GROMACS .gro file of C-alpha atoms in nm:
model
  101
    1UNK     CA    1  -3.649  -3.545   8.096
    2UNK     CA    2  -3.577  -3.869   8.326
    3UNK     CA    3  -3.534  -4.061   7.972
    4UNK     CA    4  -3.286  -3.786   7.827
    5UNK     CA    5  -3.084  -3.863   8.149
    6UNK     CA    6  -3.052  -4.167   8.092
    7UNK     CA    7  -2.934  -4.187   7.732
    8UNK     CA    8  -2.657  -3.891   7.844
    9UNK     CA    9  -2.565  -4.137   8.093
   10UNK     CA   10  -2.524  -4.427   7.872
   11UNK     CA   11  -2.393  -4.268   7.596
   12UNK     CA   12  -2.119  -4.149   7.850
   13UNK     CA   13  -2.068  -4.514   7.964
   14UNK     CA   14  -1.994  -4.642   7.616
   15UNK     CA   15  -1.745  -4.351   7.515
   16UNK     CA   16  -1.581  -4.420   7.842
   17UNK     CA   17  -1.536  -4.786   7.811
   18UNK     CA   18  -1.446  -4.723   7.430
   19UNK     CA   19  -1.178  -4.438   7.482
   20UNK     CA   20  -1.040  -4.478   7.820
   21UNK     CA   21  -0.762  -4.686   7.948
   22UNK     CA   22  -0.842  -4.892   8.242
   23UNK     CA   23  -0.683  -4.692   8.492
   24UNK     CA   24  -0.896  -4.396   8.406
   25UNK     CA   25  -1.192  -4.615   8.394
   26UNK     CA   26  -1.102  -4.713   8.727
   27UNK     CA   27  -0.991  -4.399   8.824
   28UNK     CA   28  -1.401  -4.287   8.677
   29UNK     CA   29  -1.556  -4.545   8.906
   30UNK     CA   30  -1.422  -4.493   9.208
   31UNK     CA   31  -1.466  -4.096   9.183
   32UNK     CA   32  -1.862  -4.171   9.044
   33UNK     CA   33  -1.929  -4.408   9.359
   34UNK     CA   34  -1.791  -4.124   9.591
   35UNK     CA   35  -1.985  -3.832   9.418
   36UNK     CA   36  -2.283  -4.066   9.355
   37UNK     CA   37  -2.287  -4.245   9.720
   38UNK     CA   38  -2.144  -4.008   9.932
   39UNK     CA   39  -1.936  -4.044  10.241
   40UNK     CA   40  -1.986  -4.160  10.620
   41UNK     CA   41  -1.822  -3.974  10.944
   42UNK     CA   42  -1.538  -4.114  10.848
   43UNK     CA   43  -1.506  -4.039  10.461
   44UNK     CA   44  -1.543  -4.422  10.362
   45UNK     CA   45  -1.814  -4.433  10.020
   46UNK     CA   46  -2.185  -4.472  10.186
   47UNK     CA   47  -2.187  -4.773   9.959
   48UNK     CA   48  -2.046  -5.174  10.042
   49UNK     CA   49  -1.947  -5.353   9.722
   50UNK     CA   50  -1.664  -5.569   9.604
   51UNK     CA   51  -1.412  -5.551   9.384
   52UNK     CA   52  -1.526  -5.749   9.196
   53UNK     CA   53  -1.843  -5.566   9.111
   54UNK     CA   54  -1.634  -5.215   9.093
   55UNK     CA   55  -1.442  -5.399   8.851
   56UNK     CA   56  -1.733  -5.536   8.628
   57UNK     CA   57  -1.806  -5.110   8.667
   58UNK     CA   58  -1.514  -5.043   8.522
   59UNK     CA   59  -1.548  -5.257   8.265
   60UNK     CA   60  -1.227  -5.439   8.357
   61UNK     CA   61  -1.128  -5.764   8.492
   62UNK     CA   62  -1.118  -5.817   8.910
   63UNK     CA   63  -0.693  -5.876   8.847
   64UNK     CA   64  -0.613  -5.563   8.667
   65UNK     CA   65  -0.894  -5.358   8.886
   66UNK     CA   66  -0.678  -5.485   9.211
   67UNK     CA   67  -0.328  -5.439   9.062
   68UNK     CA   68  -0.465  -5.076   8.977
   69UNK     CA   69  -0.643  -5.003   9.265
   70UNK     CA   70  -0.319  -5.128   9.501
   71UNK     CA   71  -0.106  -4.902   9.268
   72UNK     CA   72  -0.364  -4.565   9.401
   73UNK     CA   73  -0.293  -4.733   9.778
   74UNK     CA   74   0.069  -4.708   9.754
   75UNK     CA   75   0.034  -4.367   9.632
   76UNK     CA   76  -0.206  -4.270   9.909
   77UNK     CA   77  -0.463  -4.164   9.661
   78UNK     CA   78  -0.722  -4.421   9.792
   79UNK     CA   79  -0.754  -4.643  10.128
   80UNK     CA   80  -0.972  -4.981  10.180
   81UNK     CA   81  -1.123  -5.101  10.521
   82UNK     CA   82  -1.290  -5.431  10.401
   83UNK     CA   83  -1.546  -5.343  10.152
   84UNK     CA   84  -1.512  -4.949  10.193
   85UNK     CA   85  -1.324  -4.767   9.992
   86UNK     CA   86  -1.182  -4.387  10.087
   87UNK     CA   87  -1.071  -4.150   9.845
   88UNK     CA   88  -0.787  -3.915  10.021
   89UNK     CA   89  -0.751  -3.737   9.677
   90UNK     CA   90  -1.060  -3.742   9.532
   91UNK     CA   91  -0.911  -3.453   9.233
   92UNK     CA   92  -0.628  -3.716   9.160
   93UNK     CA   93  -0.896  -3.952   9.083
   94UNK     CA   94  -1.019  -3.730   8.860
   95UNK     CA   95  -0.732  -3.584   8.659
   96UNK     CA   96  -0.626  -3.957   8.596
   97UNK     CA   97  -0.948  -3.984   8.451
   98UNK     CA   98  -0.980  -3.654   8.229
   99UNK     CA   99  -0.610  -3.760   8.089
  100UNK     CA  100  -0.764  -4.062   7.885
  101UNK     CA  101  -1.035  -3.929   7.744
   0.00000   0.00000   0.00000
């Protein structure tokens, strides 16, 4: 069963990176880390990376990942503290990603 998983979940990757644009497969990583990961007390993702790696997870390139991810700040859809990363509209996330698929 733990091998079926894993071929859902890859297959998934591909069509994602194949069908998406890159704001939905930014929007996709951010709102997998926060399902995946969880939250602390104060609603921050229970996992430390960079942007640089959430980029290389969203199969994009660290410039358009920031220019994206600062476009969701301004709209108060996501907040950073350093490394953390806290989604205030975790739903928006997801409709932006549902909308390029």
């Amino acid at each position: 069963m733990h091998m079926q998983q894993l071929m859902l979940s890859a297959e998934k990757s591909i069509r994602d990176l194949a069908l998406m644009d890159v704001k939905g497969r930014v929007a996709d990583t951010l709102f997998m880390l926060y399902k995946k990961f969880g939250q602390d007390d104060e609603g921050y993702n229970n996992i430390t990376l960079t942007r640089q790696d959430m980029a290389s997870f969203a199969g994009t390139i660290y410039e358009t990942f920031f220019k994206i991810t600062n476009e969701l700040v301004k709209q108060k859809i996501i907040r950073y503290a350093g490394k953390l990363v806290k989604l205030l509209k975790p739903i928006k996330l997801q409709e932006f990603a549902k909308m390029t698929v």
